[in-house]
mmCIF file of C-alpha atoms in Angstrom:
data_model
loop_
_atom_site.group_PDB
_atom_site.id
_atom_site.type_symbol
_atom_site.label_atom_id
_atom_site.label_comp_id
_atom_site.label_asym_id
_atom_site.label_seq_id
_atom_site.Cartn_x
_atom_site.Cartn_y
_atom_site.Cartn_z
ATOM 1 C CA MET A 15 -8.687 -7.508 -45.982
ATOM 2 C CA GLY A 16 -7.720 -5.530 -49.068
ATOM 3 C CA TYR A 17 -6.736 -1.902 -49.320
ATOM 4 C CA LYS A 18 -10.139 -1.070 -50.824
ATOM 5 C CA ASN A 19 -11.975 -2.518 -47.818
ATOM 6 C CA ILE A 20 -9.698 -0.744 -45.350
ATOM 7 C CA ALA A 21 -10.183 2.577 -47.142
ATOM 8 C CA SER A 22 -13.981 2.114 -47.167
ATOM 9 C CA LEU A 23 -14.003 1.251 -43.468
ATOM 10 C CA PHE A 24 -11.843 4.293 -42.652
ATOM 11 C CA VAL A 25 -14.129 6.636 -44.600
ATOM 12 C CA ALA A 26 -17.229 5.178 -42.907
ATOM 13 C CA LEU A 27 -15.719 5.622 -39.440
ATOM 14 C CA VAL A 28 -14.733 9.230 -40.171
ATOM 15 C CA LEU A 29 -18.226 10.038 -41.430
ATOM 16 C CA VAL A 30 -19.924 8.452 -38.407
ATOM 17 C CA GLY A 31 -17.575 10.298 -36.049
ATOM 18 C CA ALA A 32 -18.154 13.609 -37.787
ATOM 19 C CA CYS A 33 -21.953 13.300 -37.607
ATOM 20 C CA SER A 34 -22.306 12.288 -33.985
ATOM 21 C CA SER A 35 -22.295 14.587 -31.010
ATOM 22 C CA LYS A 36 -21.305 13.341 -27.598
ATOM 23 C CA PRO A 37 -22.426 15.534 -24.739
ATOM 24 C CA LYS A 38 -20.214 15.725 -21.686
ATOM 25 C CA ASN A 39 -21.289 15.428 -18.083
ATOM 26 C CA ASP A 40 -19.875 15.322 -14.584
ATOM 27 C CA TYR A 41 -21.534 14.540 -11.278
ATOM 28 C CA ASP A 42 -21.063 13.982 -7.568
ATOM 29 C CA ILE A 43 -20.169 10.289 -7.369
ATOM 30 C CA ASN A 44 -21.331 10.081 -3.737
ATOM 31 C CA TYR A 45 -24.819 11.489 -4.354
ATOM 32 C CA ASP A 46 -27.872 9.175 -4.309
ATOM 33 C CA PHE A 47 -29.754 10.262 -7.435
ATOM 34 C CA LYS A 48 -32.508 7.686 -6.753
ATOM 35 C CA THR A 49 -33.975 10.006 -4.106
ATOM 36 C CA LEU A 50 -34.816 12.707 -6.673
ATOM 37 C CA GLN A 51 -38.459 12.966 -7.700
ATOM 38 C CA SER A 52 -39.376 16.626 -8.265
ATOM 39 C CA PHE A 53 -37.729 19.666 -9.798
ATOM 40 C CA ALA A 54 -38.042 23.393 -10.314
ATOM 41 C CA GLN A 55 -36.253 25.561 -12.828
ATOM 42 C CA LEU A 56 -34.300 28.544 -11.623
ATOM 43 C CA ALA A 57 -34.909 31.859 -13.353
ATOM 44 C CA PRO A 58 -32.697 31.999 -16.432
ATOM 45 C CA GLN A 59 -29.827 34.426 -16.757
ATOM 46 C CA PRO A 60 -30.369 37.280 -19.209
ATOM 47 C CA SER A 61 -29.472 36.087 -22.704
ATOM 48 C CA ASP A 62 -28.638 37.660 -26.037
ATOM 49 C CA ASP A 63 -30.749 34.871 -27.584
ATOM 50 C CA PRO A 64 -34.134 34.897 -25.787
ATOM 51 C CA LEU A 65 -35.773 32.570 -28.333
ATOM 52 C CA SER A 66 -33.227 29.822 -27.688
ATOM 53 C CA ALA A 67 -33.463 30.445 -23.946
ATOM 54 C CA GLN A 68 -37.228 29.858 -24.022
ATOM 55 C CA ARG A 69 -36.785 26.739 -26.168
ATOM 56 C CA ILE A 70 -34.232 25.333 -23.716
ATOM 57 C CA GLN A 71 -36.467 26.001 -20.735
ATOM 58 C CA THR A 72 -39.451 24.293 -22.408
ATOM 59 C CA GLU A 73 -37.371 21.307 -23.516
ATOM 60 C CA ILE A 74 -35.874 20.807 -20.025
ATOM 61 C CA THR A 75 -39.372 20.595 -18.545
ATOM 62 C CA GLN A 76 -40.521 18.154 -21.246
ATOM 63 C CA GLN A 77 -37.452 15.917 -20.969
ATOM 64 C CA LEU A 78 -37.499 15.716 -17.175
ATOM 65 C CA SER A 79 -41.258 15.057 -17.158
ATOM 66 C CA GLN A 80 -40.766 12.214 -19.652
ATOM 67 C CA LYS A 81 -38.197 10.718 -17.269
ATOM 68 C CA GLY A 82 -40.824 10.656 -14.508
ATOM 69 C CA PHE A 83 -39.776 13.766 -12.584
ATOM 70 C CA THR A 84 -42.538 16.108 -11.440
ATOM 71 C CA GLU A 85 -42.332 19.872 -11.670
ATOM 72 C CA ASN A 86 -42.862 21.311 -8.185
ATOM 73 C CA ALA A 87 -41.995 24.978 -7.719
ATOM 74 C CA SER A 88 -42.802 25.055 -3.971
ATOM 75 C CA SER A 89 -40.656 22.177 -2.633
ATOM 76 C CA PRO A 90 -38.536 20.472 -5.309
ATOM 77 C CA ASP A 91 -35.880 17.830 -4.650
ATOM 78 C CA PHE A 92 -33.596 19.520 -7.156
ATOM 79 C CA LYS A 93 -33.306 22.770 -9.065
ATOM 80 C CA VAL A 94 -32.347 23.081 -12.701
ATOM 81 C CA ALA A 95 -30.292 25.956 -14.081
ATOM 82 C CA TYR A 96 -28.924 26.342 -17.561
ATOM 83 C CA GLY A 97 -26.450 28.488 -19.397
ATOM 84 C CA LEU A 98 -26.350 29.366 -23.073
ATOM 85 C CA LEU A 99 -23.329 30.585 -25.003
ATOM 86 C CA THR A 100 -23.336 31.536 -28.686
ATOM 87 C CA GLN A 101 -19.987 32.052 -30.406
ATOM 88 C CA ASP A 102 -18.642 32.567 -33.898
ATOM 89 C CA LYS A 103 -16.931 29.532 -35.348
ATOM 90 C CA THR A 104 -14.661 29.685 -38.352
ATOM 91 C CA LYS A 105 -15.974 27.492 -41.122
ATOM 92 C CA ASP A 106 -13.826 24.691 -42.486
ATOM 93 C CA SER A 107 -11.252 25.693 -45.054
ATOM 94 C CA GLY A 108 -12.557 23.215 -47.591
ATOM 95 C CA LEU A 109 -9.315 21.211 -47.646
ATOM 96 C CA SER A 110 -9.996 17.529 -48.212
ATOM 97 C CA ILE A 111 -7.672 14.561 -48.261
ATOM 98 C CA GLY A 112 -8.729 11.410 -50.061
ATOM 99 C CA LEU A 113 -7.366 7.885 -50.043
ATOM 100 C CA GLY A 114 -8.098 5.579 -52.912
ATOM 101 C CA THR A 115 -7.090 2.254 -54.362
ATOM 102 C CA GLY A 116 -7.198 0.899 -57.854
ATOM 103 C CA SER A 117 -5.890 -1.728 -60.159
ATOM 104 C CA PHE A 118 -4.789 -1.854 -63.734
ATOM 105 C CA GLY A 119 -4.313 -5.277 -65.191
ATOM 106 C CA ARG A 120 -2.283 -7.253 -62.677
ATOM 107 C CA SER A 121 -0.947 -4.149 -60.973
ATOM 108 C CA GLY A 122 -2.564 -2.419 -58.030
ATOM 109 C CA GLY A 123 -1.811 0.683 -56.097
ATOM 110 C CA ILE A 124 -2.821 3.245 -53.540
ATOM 111 C CA GLY A 125 -3.214 6.907 -54.269
ATOM 112 C CA ILE A 126 -3.600 9.918 -52.024
ATOM 113 C CA GLY A 127 -5.074 13.138 -53.299
ATOM 114 C CA THR A 128 -6.101 16.511 -51.979
ATOM 115 C CA SER A 129 -8.594 19.115 -53.020
ATOM 116 C CA VAL A 130 -9.196 22.621 -51.864
ATOM 117 C CA GLY A 131 -12.679 24.119 -51.882
ATOM 118 C CA VAL A 132 -13.368 27.809 -52.051
ATOM 119 C CA PRO A 133 -15.815 28.777 -49.289
ATOM 120 C CA LEU A 134 -18.779 30.761 -50.551
ATOM 121 C CA GLY A 135 -20.671 33.328 -48.502
ATOM 122 C CA SER A 136 -19.820 34.011 -44.902
ATOM 123 C CA ASP A 137 -16.573 32.630 -43.521
ATOM 124 C CA THR A 138 -18.032 32.049 -40.052
ATOM 125 C CA ALA A 139 -20.843 30.000 -38.601
ATOM 126 C CA LYS A 140 -22.247 30.020 -35.107
ATOM 127 C CA ILE A 141 -21.836 27.409 -32.419
ATOM 128 C CA GLN A 142 -24.229 27.265 -29.500
ATOM 129 C CA THR A 143 -23.222 25.587 -26.247
ATOM 130 C CA ILE A 144 -25.840 24.620 -23.686
ATOM 131 C CA GLN A 145 -24.943 23.772 -20.099
ATOM 132 C CA ILE A 146 -27.502 22.277 -17.711
ATOM 133 C CA ASP A 147 -26.850 22.176 -13.955
ATOM 134 C CA ILE A 148 -28.723 20.075 -11.399
ATOM 135 C CA ILE A 149 -28.543 21.490 -7.871
ATOM 136 C CA ASP A 150 -29.574 19.765 -4.637
ATOM 137 C CA THR A 151 -32.120 21.972 -2.844
ATOM 138 C CA LYS A 152 -31.121 20.887 0.667
ATOM 139 C CA THR A 153 -27.415 21.661 0.313
ATOM 140 C CA ASN A 154 -27.645 24.126 -2.602
ATOM 141 C CA LYS A 155 -24.678 22.308 -4.184
ATOM 142 C CA LEU A 156 -24.139 21.298 -7.770
ATOM 143 C CA ILE A 157 -24.657 17.528 -8.101
ATOM 144 C CA TRP A 158 -24.699 17.093 -11.900
ATOM 145 C CA ARG A 159 -23.675 19.116 -14.963
ATOM 146 C CA GLY A 160 -24.089 18.340 -18.653
ATOM 147 C CA THR A 161 -23.035 20.260 -21.763
ATOM 148 C CA ASP A 162 -23.434 19.927 -25.499
ATOM 149 C CA SER A 163 -22.914 22.116 -28.569
ATOM 150 C CA PHE A 164 -24.210 22.367 -32.091
ATOM 151 C CA ASP A 165 -23.395 24.445 -35.170
ATOM 152 C CA PHE A 166 -25.949 26.596 -36.951
ATOM 153 C CA ASP A 167 -26.036 29.143 -39.747
ATOM 154 C CA GLY A 168 -29.521 30.572 -39.266
ATOM 155 C CA GLY A 169 -32.496 30.445 -36.967
ATOM 156 C CA GLY A 170 -36.075 29.302 -37.194
ATOM 157 C CA ASP A 171 -37.327 25.743 -37.212
ATOM 158 C CA LYS A 172 -33.944 24.082 -37.875
ATOM 159 C CA LYS A 173 -32.320 25.875 -34.949
ATOM 160 C CA ALA A 174 -35.313 25.083 -32.712
ATOM 161 C CA GLN A 175 -34.970 21.386 -33.598
ATOM 162 C CA ASP A 176 -31.197 21.414 -33.014
ATOM 163 C CA THR A 177 -31.709 23.116 -29.638
ATOM 164 C CA ALA A 178 -34.255 20.484 -28.600
ATOM 165 C CA LYS A 179 -31.941 17.680 -29.727
ATOM 166 C CA ALA A 180 -29.002 19.129 -27.769
ATOM 167 C CA VAL A 181 -31.072 19.395 -24.565
ATOM 168 C CA SER A 182 -32.337 15.852 -25.134
ATOM 169 C CA ARG A 183 -28.775 14.515 -25.610
ATOM 170 C CA ILE A 184 -27.650 16.250 -22.416
ATOM 171 C CA LEU A 185 -30.532 15.046 -20.254
ATOM 172 C CA ALA A 186 -30.329 11.520 -21.697
ATOM 173 C CA GLN A 187 -27.361 11.150 -19.341
ATOM 174 C CA PHE A 188 -29.323 12.280 -16.264
ATOM 175 C CA PRO A 189 -29.605 10.789 -13.749
ATOM 176 C CA PRO A 190 -26.240 9.076 -14.071
ATOM 177 C CA GLN A 191 -26.280 5.294 -14.089
ATOM 178 C CA PRO A 192 -23.863 3.474 -11.799
#
């Protein structure tokens, strides 16, 4: 495999890694998640972002319903709580490092270069972290927790879609598979 192929593969792997988000989760390894059939959402904590809070609540109900769970406020098998944190995140500096190969006649070589971009506009973005907790109603103990984050610069439809995707990525891991 030549230098050109290795460089292309490296760039592709970096781009795939940069674009994907991997939510994190933890759960009680001794809990039998197969017994869960119905849920209820706990009242949300006051938030400085009520639009996102409402979007999260709606998306949790939709995602759990699609998984076959039934919403039952009077006697659920589990309760769902969520937390929402919005923070400033410093934007990237614009520093890039490139790796390239080339040939001239019978000679070949590898070159490394850098470039520095000048950030325009605001020097911070926002990052929103969503945490979803699943609580057993009989014991009132946490049995599963998932978190995910996404960056955003503004609100509206794009932020609503990113919020829905983050909740979907989190709940894709619930219930945990053995």
